[in-house]
CSV table of C-alpha atoms and ligand atoms in Angstrom, one decimal:
chain,number,residue,atom,x,y,z
A,270,MET,CA,0.0,0.0,0.0
A,271,THR,CA,1.2,3.5,-0.8
A,272,THR,CA,1.2,6.0,2.0
A,273,PRO,CA,-0.8,9.3,1.6
A,274,TRP,CA,0.9,11.6,-0.8
A,275,PRO,CA,0.9,15.3,0.2
A,276,TYR,CA,2.4,16.8,-2.9
A,277,PRO,CA,0.7,18.3,-5.9
A,278,ARG,CA,0.7,16.4,-9.2
A,279,TRP,CA,2.4,19.1,-11.2
A,280,ILE,CA,5.9,20.3,-10.4
A,281,ALA,CA,7.7,23.2,-12.1
A,282,HIS,CA,11.2,22.1,-13.3
A,283,ARG,CA,14.0,24.3,-12.0
A,284,GLY,CA,11.5,26.9,-11.0
A,285,ALA,CA,9.8,27.8,-14.2
A,286,GLY,CA,11.4,25.6,-16.8
A,287,LYS,CA,12.9,27.7,-19.6
A,288,LEU,CA,10.9,30.8,-19.1
A,289,ALA,CA,13.2,32.3,-16.5
A,290,PRO,CA,16.8,31.6,-15.5
A,291,GLU,CA,16.7,28.2,-14.0
A,292,ASN,CA,17.2,27.6,-10.2
A,293,THR,CA,16.8,31.3,-9.3
A,294,LEU,CA,14.1,32.8,-7.0
A,295,ALA,CA,13.0,34.8,-10.1
A,296,ALA,CA,12.1,31.5,-11.7
A,297,PHE,CA,10.1,30.3,-8.7
A,298,ARG,CA,8.2,33.6,-8.7
A,299,LEU,CA,7.3,33.2,-12.3
A,300,GLY,CA,6.3,29.5,-11.9
A,301,ALA,CA,4.1,30.7,-9.0
A,302,GLN,CA,2.5,33.2,-11.3
A,303,TYR,CA,1.5,30.4,-13.5
A,304,GLY,CA,-0.2,28.8,-10.5
A,305,TYR,CA,2.4,26.2,-9.7
A,306,ARG,CA,2.7,25.3,-6.0
A,307,MET,CA,5.5,22.8,-6.2
A,308,PHE,CA,9.0,23.3,-7.6
A,309,GLU,CA,12.0,21.1,-8.4
A,310,CYS,CA,15.5,22.6,-8.0
A,311,ASP,CA,19.1,21.3,-8.0
A,312,ALA,CA,21.2,21.7,-4.9
A,313,LYS,CA,24.9,21.4,-4.4
A,314,LEU,CA,27.5,22.6,-1.9
A,315,SER,CA,29.9,25.6,-2.0
A,316,ARG,CA,33.5,25.0,-0.8
A,317,ASP,CA,32.5,26.2,2.6
A,318,GLY,CA,29.5,23.8,2.8
A,319,ILE,CA,26.6,26.0,2.0
A,320,PRO,CA,23.8,24.4,0.0
A,321,PHE,CA,22.8,26.5,-3.0
A,322,LEU,CA,21.0,26.1,-6.3
A,323,LEU,CA,22.8,25.2,-9.5
A,324,HIS,CA,22.3,22.5,-12.0
A,325,ASP,CA,25.7,22.1,-13.6
A,326,SER,CA,29.0,21.4,-11.8
A,327,THR,CA,30.5,24.4,-13.5
A,328,LEU,CA,29.5,28.0,-13.6
A,329,GLU,CA,29.8,28.7,-17.3
A,330,ARG,CA,26.4,27.9,-18.8
A,331,THR,CA,24.2,29.7,-16.3
A,332,THR,CA,26.3,32.4,-14.7
A,333,ASP,CA,29.0,34.9,-15.6
A,334,GLY,CA,31.6,32.9,-13.7
A,335,THR,CA,33.9,30.1,-14.8
A,336,GLY,CA,35.2,26.9,-13.1
A,337,THR,CA,33.8,24.4,-10.8
A,338,ALA,CA,31.2,26.0,-8.5
A,339,GLY,CA,32.0,23.8,-5.6
A,340,GLU,CA,35.5,25.1,-5.5
A,341,PHE,CA,34.3,28.6,-4.4
A,342,ASP,CA,33.1,29.8,-1.0
A,343,PHE,CA,29.5,31.0,-1.1
A,344,ALA,CA,30.5,34.6,-0.5
A,345,GLU,CA,32.2,34.4,-4.0
A,346,LEU,CA,29.3,32.6,-5.6
A,347,ALA,CA,26.9,35.2,-4.3
A,348,ARG,CA,28.6,37.8,-6.5
A,349,ARG,CA,27.9,35.8,-9.7
A,350,ASP,CA,25.1,36.9,-12.1
A,351,ALA,CA,22.9,33.9,-12.7
A,352,GLY,CA,20.3,35.8,-14.8
A,353,SER,CA,22.0,37.6,-17.7
A,354,TRP,CA,22.7,34.5,-19.7
A,355,HIS,CA,18.9,34.2,-20.0
A,356,GLY,CA,18.3,37.8,-21.0
A,357,ARG,CA,18.9,41.4,-19.9
A,358,ALA,CA,15.6,41.5,-18.0
A,359,TRP,CA,17.1,39.0,-15.5
A,360,ALA,CA,20.5,40.7,-15.1
A,361,GLY,CA,21.9,40.6,-11.6
A,362,GLU,CA,19.7,37.7,-10.4
A,363,PRO,CA,21.8,35.8,-7.8
A,364,LEU,CA,22.5,32.2,-7.2
A,365,PRO,CA,20.1,31.4,-4.3
A,366,THR,CA,21.0,29.5,-1.2
A,367,LEU,CA,18.8,26.6,-0.4
A,368,GLU,CA,17.9,28.5,2.8
A,369,SER,CA,16.5,31.5,0.8
A,370,VAL,CA,14.4,29.2,-1.4
A,371,ALA,CA,13.1,27.3,1.7
A,372,ARG,CA,12.0,30.6,3.2
A,373,TYR,CA,10.2,31.6,0.0
A,374,CYS,CA,8.4,28.2,-0.2
A,375,LEU,CA,7.5,28.1,3.5
A,376,ALA,CA,6.2,31.6,3.5
A,377,ASN,CA,4.0,30.9,0.5
A,378,HIS,CA,3.0,27.4,1.5
A,379,PHE,CA,4.7,26.0,-1.6
A,380,PHE,CA,6.1,22.5,-1.8
A,381,LEU,CA,9.7,21.7,-2.8
A,382,ASN,CA,11.5,18.9,-4.5
A,383,ILE,CA,15.2,19.3,-3.8
A,384,GLU,CA,17.3,17.3,-6.2
A,385,ILE,CA,20.6,16.6,-4.6
A,386,LYS,CA,23.0,17.3,-7.4
A,387,PRO,CA,26.5,16.8,-6.0
A,388,THR,CA,29.8,18.1,-7.4
A,389,PRO,CA,31.4,14.8,-8.5
A,390,GLY,CA,33.2,13.3,-5.5
A,391,GLN,CA,31.0,15.0,-2.9
A,392,GLU,CA,28.0,12.7,-3.2
A,393,LEU,CA,27.7,11.5,0.4
A,394,GLU,CA,28.5,14.8,2.0
A,395,THR,CA,26.1,16.7,-0.2
A,396,GLY,CA,23.3,14.3,0.7
A,397,ARG,CA,24.1,14.7,4.4
A,398,VAL,CA,24.3,18.5,4.4
A,399,VAL,CA,21.3,19.1,2.2
A,400,ALA,CA,19.1,16.7,4.2
A,401,ALA,CA,20.3,18.1,7.5
A,402,GLN,CA,19.6,21.6,6.5
A,403,ALA,CA,16.2,20.7,5.0
A,404,ALA,CA,15.2,19.0,8.2
A,405,GLN,CA,16.2,22.1,10.2
A,406,LEU,CA,14.5,24.6,7.8
A,407,TRP,CA,11.3,22.6,7.5
A,408,ALA,CA,11.1,21.7,11.2
A,409,GLY,CA,7.5,21.9,12.4
A,410,ALA,CA,6.2,22.4,8.8
A,411,LYS,CA,3.2,20.3,7.8
A,412,VAL,CA,4.8,18.9,4.6
A,413,PRO,CA,8.6,18.3,4.3
A,414,PRO,CA,10.5,18.8,1.0
A,415,LEU,CA,11.0,15.7,-1.2
A,416,LEU,CA,14.7,14.9,-1.6
A,417,SER,CA,15.7,13.2,-4.8
A,418,SER,CA,18.9,12.2,-6.4
A,419,PHE,CA,20.3,10.1,-9.3
A,420,ARG,CA,23.1,9.1,-6.9
A,421,PRO,CA,22.3,6.4,-4.3
A,422,GLU,CA,25.3,7.6,-2.2
A,423,SER,CA,23.6,11.0,-1.8
A,424,LEU,CA,20.4,9.4,-0.7
A,425,ALA,CA,22.3,7.3,1.8
A,426,GLY,CA,23.8,10.5,3.2
A,427,ALA,CA,20.4,12.1,3.3
A,428,ARG,CA,18.9,9.1,5.2
A,429,GLU,CA,21.8,9.1,7.7
A,430,ALA,CA,21.4,12.9,8.4
A,431,ALA,CA,17.6,13.1,8.3
A,432,PRO,CA,15.9,9.8,8.0
A,433,HIS,CA,12.4,11.3,8.3
A,434,VAL,CA,12.8,13.6,5.3
A,435,PRO,CA,11.3,11.7,2.4
A,436,ARG,CA,13.6,10.5,-0.4
A,437,ALA,CA,13.1,9.5,-4.1
A,438,LEU,CA,15.5,7.8,-6.5
A,439,LEU,CA,15.9,9.5,-9.9
A,440,LEU,CA,16.3,7.1,-12.8
A,441,ASP,CA,17.3,7.9,-16.4
A,442,SER,CA,17.5,4.2,-17.1
A,443,LEU,CA,16.3,1.0,-15.4
A,444,TRP,CA,19.8,-0.1,-14.3
A,445,GLU,CA,20.2,-3.5,-12.7
A,446,GLY,CA,19.0,-3.6,-9.2
A,447,CYS,CA,17.6,0.0,-9.2
A,448,ILE,CA,14.3,-0.7,-7.7
A,449,GLU,CA,15.8,-2.8,-4.9
A,450,GLN,CA,18.3,0.0,-4.3
A,451,ALA,CA,15.4,2.5,-3.9
A,452,ARG,CA,13.7,0.1,-1.5
A,453,GLN,CA,16.9,-0.3,0.5
A,454,LEU,CA,17.3,3.5,0.7
A,455,GLY,CA,13.7,3.7,2.1
A,456,CYS,CA,12.6,5.8,-0.9
A,457,VAL,CA,8.9,6.9,-1.1
A,458,ALA,CA,9.0,7.4,-4.9
A,459,LEU,CA,10.8,6.7,-8.1
A,460,VAL,CA,11.3,9.7,-10.3
A,461,CYS,CA,11.9,8.3,-13.8
A,462,LYS,CA,12.6,9.8,-17.2
A,463,TYR,CA,9.1,9.7,-18.4
A,464,THR,CA,9.7,7.3,-21.3
A,465,LEU,CA,10.6,4.6,-18.9
A,466,TRP,CA,7.1,4.2,-17.4
A,467,ASP,CA,4.7,1.5,-18.6
A,468,ALA,CA,1.8,-0.3,-16.8
A,469,ALA,CA,4.0,-3.0,-15.4
A,470,LEU,CA,6.5,-0.6,-13.9
A,471,VAL,CA,3.8,1.5,-12.4
A,472,ALA,CA,2.2,-1.6,-10.9
A,473,ARG,CA,5.5,-2.8,-9.5
A,474,THR,CA,6.3,0.6,-8.1
A,475,HIS,CA,2.9,1.0,-6.5
A,476,GLY,CA,3.0,-2.6,-5.3
A,477,LEU,CA,6.2,-1.8,-3.4
A,478,GLY,CA,4.5,1.2,-1.7
A,479,MET,CA,6.3,3.8,-3.8
A,480,ARG,CA,4.9,6.6,-5.9
A,481,ALA,CA,5.6,7.0,-9.6
A,482,LEU,CA,6.8,10.4,-10.8
A,483,SER,CA,8.2,11.6,-14.2
A,484,TYR,CA,10.7,14.1,-15.5
A,485,THR,CA,10.7,16.2,-17.7
A,486,VAL,CA,7.3,16.1,-19.4
A,487,ASN,CA,6.8,18.9,-21.9
A,488,ASP,CA,4.4,17.3,-24.3
A,489,ALA,CA,0.7,17.1,-23.8
A,490,ALA,CA,0.3,13.6,-25.4
A,491,ALA,CA,3.0,12.2,-23.1
A,492,ALA,CA,1.4,13.9,-20.0
A,493,ASP,CA,-2.0,12.3,-20.9
A,494,ALA,CA,-0.4,8.9,-21.3
A,495,LEU,CA,1.4,9.2,-17.9
A,496,LEU,CA,-1.8,10.3,-16.2
A,497,ALA,CA,-3.7,7.4,-17.8
A,498,LEU,CA,-1.1,5.0,-16.5
A,499,GLY,CA,-1.9,6.2,-13.0
A,500,THR,CA,1.4,7.9,-12.2
A,501,ASP,CA,1.5,10.4,-9.4
A,502,GLY,CA,3.5,13.4,-10.4
A,503,LEU,CA,4.9,15.2,-13.4
A,504,ILE,CA,7.9,17.6,-13.5
A,505,THR,CA,7.6,20.0,-16.4
A,506,ASP,CA,9.4,22.9,-18.1
A,507,ARG,CA,6.1,23.9,-19.7
A,508,VAL,CA,4.5,25.9,-16.9
A,509,ASP,CA,2.9,27.9,-19.7
A,510,LEU,CA,1.3,24.8,-21.3
A,511,PHE,CA,0.1,22.7,-18.4
A,512,SER,CA,-2.3,24.0,-15.8
A,513,PRO,CA,-1.2,22.8,-12.4
A,514,ALA,CA,-4.8,22.6,-11.3
A,515,ALA,CA,-5.4,19.7,-13.7
B,601,G3P,O1,14.7,16.1,-10.9
B,601,G3P,C1,14.3,15.8,-12.2
B,601,G3P,C2,15.2,16.4,-13.2
B,601,G3P,O2,15.6,17.7,-12.8
B,601,G3P,C3,16.4,15.6,-13.4
B,601,G3P,O3,17.3,16.0,-14.4
B,601,G3P,O4,19.2,17.1,-15.3
B,601,G3P,O5,17.0,18.3,-15.2
B,601,G3P,O6,18.4,17.9,-13.1
B,601,G3P,P1,18.0,17.4,-14.5
B,602,MG,MG1,17.0,18.5,-11.6
């Protein structure tokens, strides 16, 4: 039996998909304007151990900086412009700390899916620190954030630091033993690349008491098929296409 699921069905990928600079508070605000109440974001550690939002290991694609983000203290990362790459309207948008995003979500009663996206080599530590901070920030909140990761070591670190904060295993393929791994890590959900789902996998996942979520669903026919399969959540870039009330 699956346990009650407190999260909305629709989740805005990296804040507002591609409509705003990903993983910034500006993106969250735009996603919220489209009616979204749950957001996915990517979190990693600065050199001095501060969890902050960034998808890539390096700064080049989405900031005006260069190099491996995790090799800078957060005070240096805070000076980077994470908006201009997307357009002049977003110039000066900072890299947010996980703490600032948590405060935004808590104040607005929004839900958060924190993808633990470690700098390579920091899998266990990133899982530990992100989960510990999430537990602290959401202490006393009705619904905790959902922690997810492609990296089992990160989920193991998260479980060690904050066993009560729910975890999900991200899968871009059905690698040998992945479902057993999710079970061993006490995951409440599998978050699969959406093309992996079929009726048998949904039944197996639900039969094991886990929820079935998908990323990144940007196509209406694919979304209809996933909902018809009985899956539980869809992460999308297309906040402008899908109404989160559906
Ligand atoms: O968490 C789902 C999705 O964000 C995983 O892929 O590369 O967009 O972080 P990616
Ligand atoms: Mg992600």
